[in-house]
């Protein structure tokens, strides 16, 4: 029987960005000394979780109250959030969480795609999604991970990966050189589960949020049939897209 091998659920691009950093974090498991500060990782994790929970609500209005309830629950689970020195950061995070959730909801309302699932795992026997298996030198290589969001329209899937900071811009060269492979791999998983490809995108947001739609425009690749483009955003073919990076404008 062939030996089974697995990609552990670590960010693939972290190895390509800095192999030594990857070695220290995931092999040696070196951790930074606790200093009581709310870190960018804390902010990103809370924003991820808040956005996912909000988009899965059946009733999203009123947005401000619903987001505040969700983000407050996550902050209560982070001991650093209760430290007086972090009060300003925590209050800003609440405001920015409301903005990012409102903008994500507005994007969805402009098209026909609807959120199917968030933070959905794949690759393990108990997971709902089937994974993708590759032929390796020593046996099968099985992909294990979790997809931030899958939007669904008819039999199509739109895969969304949340990105904080300045890393939320899709680049073909990153895929070509194997630096960032998450999006196409996630799309492969969706296709392996019976979906037709609609597109895969980064949804960028930073720790200093903007209310401008262009700040969170979906960046990625999509199937360019008229029906799929219009499902992404109504009126985009004639007026240009405002929620995803389509090279058509007035």
XYZ file of C-alpha atoms in Angstrom:
250
model
C 0.000 0.000 0.000
C 1.277 3.475 -0.845
C 2.328 5.653 2.051
C -0.070 8.494 2.717
C 1.412 11.965 3.146
C -0.342 15.158 4.169
C 0.161 18.885 3.816
C -0.453 20.159 7.341
C -2.757 23.170 7.570
C -0.041 25.829 7.615
C -0.010 28.844 5.270
C 1.802 27.548 2.211
C 3.265 30.906 1.270
C 4.920 31.345 4.679
C 7.538 28.752 3.694
C 8.307 30.481 0.395
C 8.446 33.915 2.034
C 11.016 32.828 4.628
C 11.968 29.148 5.114
C 13.888 29.965 8.316
C 10.898 31.738 9.837
C 8.701 28.788 8.880
C 11.193 26.389 10.500
C 11.250 28.394 13.737
C 7.473 28.712 13.930
C 6.192 25.323 12.774
C 9.100 22.947 13.449
C 10.807 24.408 16.517
C 7.505 26.026 17.610
C 9.276 29.067 19.012
C 6.837 31.580 20.442
C 7.296 35.264 21.146
C 7.361 36.265 24.797
C 3.993 37.496 26.047
C 3.944 41.296 26.354
C 0.219 41.926 26.845
C -0.241 43.773 23.551
C -3.060 43.078 21.107
C -1.091 41.931 18.059
C -1.888 42.173 14.333
C -2.476 38.398 14.455
C -5.082 38.916 17.194
C -6.779 41.593 15.105
C -6.736 39.426 11.964
C -8.134 36.373 13.759
C -10.937 38.358 15.388
C -11.825 40.110 12.127
C -11.841 36.752 10.289
C -14.115 35.128 12.852
C -16.447 38.135 13.112
C -16.835 38.435 9.347
C -17.539 34.714 8.946
C -20.167 34.618 11.699
C -21.854 37.791 10.481
C -22.173 36.614 6.871
C -23.800 33.363 8.023
C -26.534 35.176 9.961
C -29.998 34.778 8.469
C -30.932 38.302 9.582
C -27.999 40.684 9.191
C -29.857 43.891 9.984
C -29.216 45.911 12.057
C -25.581 45.503 11.021
C -23.977 47.607 13.748
C -25.684 45.813 16.624
C -25.093 42.334 15.196
C -21.414 42.954 14.485
C -20.829 44.497 17.909
C -22.379 41.467 19.587
C -20.185 39.045 17.623
C -16.903 40.941 17.943
C -17.477 41.578 21.659
C -17.914 37.847 22.263
C -14.559 37.142 20.584
C -12.833 39.932 22.507
C -14.061 38.451 25.775
C -12.127 35.285 24.931
C -8.874 37.253 24.515
C -7.384 38.208 27.904
C -5.264 40.964 26.337
C -8.409 42.767 25.180
C -9.324 43.570 28.799
C -6.028 45.332 29.552
C -6.515 49.078 29.939
C -3.505 49.871 27.708
C -5.217 48.088 24.800
C -8.535 49.910 25.163
C -7.974 52.232 22.181
C -6.999 49.330 19.898
C -10.030 47.313 20.983
C -12.455 50.182 20.367
C -10.956 50.829 16.928
C -11.236 47.130 16.102
C -14.974 47.218 16.886
C -15.484 50.135 14.508
C -13.434 48.543 11.733
C -15.232 45.199 12.143
C -18.530 46.964 11.492
C -17.136 48.612 8.356
C -15.664 45.428 6.873
C -18.839 43.420 7.538
C -21.023 46.116 5.979
C -18.829 46.269 2.865
C -18.733 42.466 2.472
C -22.523 42.321 2.805
C -22.902 45.109 0.231
C -20.743 43.146 -2.219
C -22.966 40.091 -1.884
C -26.157 42.132 -2.313
C -24.889 43.487 -5.645
C -24.804 40.046 -7.287
C -26.413 36.610 -7.331
C -23.751 34.688 -5.427
C -24.708 33.885 -1.846
C -22.548 32.729 1.061
C -22.708 28.945 1.308
C -20.179 28.281 4.072
C -17.331 29.902 6.000
C -14.117 28.456 7.416
C -15.044 25.035 6.055
C -12.390 22.324 6.584
C -11.408 19.631 4.100
C -9.011 16.699 3.893
C -9.933 14.750 7.018
C -12.314 11.791 7.206
C -14.865 13.717 9.288
C -14.958 16.722 6.929
C -17.879 17.356 4.606
C -15.697 18.464 1.687
C -13.656 15.916 -0.242
C -10.063 16.950 -0.745
C -7.583 16.805 -3.624
C -4.922 14.095 -3.796
C -1.651 14.327 -5.743
C 0.822 11.639 -6.767
C 4.001 12.076 -4.727
C 7.368 10.310 -4.939
C 6.670 8.306 -1.774
C 2.938 7.883 -2.190
C -0.207 9.963 -2.343
C -0.111 13.541 -1.093
C -3.397 14.643 0.417
C -4.261 18.302 0.886
C -5.589 19.299 4.319
C -6.869 22.792 5.115
C -9.823 25.128 5.482
C -11.435 27.586 3.056
C -12.352 31.007 4.449
C -15.538 31.301 2.381
C -17.421 29.622 -0.450
C -20.096 31.617 -2.268
C -22.579 29.685 -4.386
C -24.684 30.543 -7.417
C -26.564 27.709 -9.105
C -23.840 25.061 -9.606
C -20.933 27.518 -9.456
C -18.584 28.292 -6.583
C -16.736 31.514 -5.818
C -13.875 30.883 -3.393
C -12.862 33.758 -1.102
C -9.686 33.986 0.988
C -9.446 36.820 3.524
C -6.181 38.745 3.539
C -5.032 41.370 6.012
C -2.353 43.954 5.421
C -0.744 44.486 2.020
C -0.869 40.854 0.842
C -4.378 40.955 -0.593
C -3.504 41.513 -4.245
C -3.654 38.494 -6.562
C -0.622 37.962 -8.799
C -0.284 35.459 -11.633
C 3.494 35.384 -11.129
C 2.981 34.265 -7.502
C 0.992 31.282 -8.761
C 3.424 30.560 -11.609
C 6.413 30.430 -9.259
C 4.512 28.530 -6.575
C 4.735 31.316 -3.993
C 0.989 31.586 -3.333
C -0.992 28.479 -4.224
C -3.903 28.635 -1.788
C -6.553 30.094 -4.090
C -6.146 27.707 -7.062
C -5.852 24.755 -4.653
C -9.047 25.801 -2.871
C -10.778 26.111 -6.233
C -9.592 22.583 -7.085
C -11.199 21.340 -3.875
C -14.493 23.035 -4.797
C -14.420 21.512 -8.283
C -13.661 18.100 -6.764
C -16.878 18.505 -4.771
C -19.057 18.989 -7.829
C -18.917 22.747 -8.326
C -18.274 24.541 -11.587
C -15.615 27.220 -11.248
C -16.994 30.731 -10.853
C -13.803 32.352 -9.592
C -11.332 32.633 -6.748
C -10.457 35.882 -5.006
C -8.678 37.556 -2.159
C -10.851 39.791 0.004
C -8.328 42.330 1.354
C -8.706 44.267 4.566
C -6.132 46.016 6.721
C -5.828 47.043 10.348
C -6.581 50.594 9.224
C -9.858 50.156 7.379
C -11.379 52.309 4.676
C -15.054 52.761 3.844
C -14.247 53.032 0.122
C -15.429 50.070 -1.964
C -12.141 50.030 -3.861
C -10.301 49.221 -0.610
C -11.887 45.777 -0.473
C -12.343 45.011 -4.169
C -12.083 41.257 -4.766
C -8.762 40.472 -6.438
C -8.382 37.234 -8.365
C -9.505 35.152 -11.336
C -12.995 34.451 -12.645
C -14.724 32.568 -15.452
C -15.546 35.340 -17.928
C -18.862 34.241 -19.425
C -21.495 36.992 -19.446
C -23.800 35.095 -17.101
C -21.062 34.533 -14.524
C -19.812 38.127 -14.679
C -23.362 39.428 -14.174
C -23.856 36.975 -11.311
C -20.788 38.488 -9.672
C -22.238 41.990 -9.962
C -25.410 43.159 -11.688
C -24.698 45.787 -14.339
C -20.945 45.201 -14.369
C -20.753 44.464 -18.109
C -22.179 47.838 -19.063
C -21.082 50.017 -16.149
C -17.847 48.367 -15.034
C -17.310 46.348 -11.874
C -17.038 47.966 -8.451
C -16.617 44.864 -6.279
C -14.137 42.745 -8.286
C -11.161 43.478 -10.501
C -12.660 43.276 -13.984
C -10.739 45.140 -16.727
C -13.874 46.797 -18.120
C -14.898 50.362 -17.350
C -17.040 53.141 -18.736
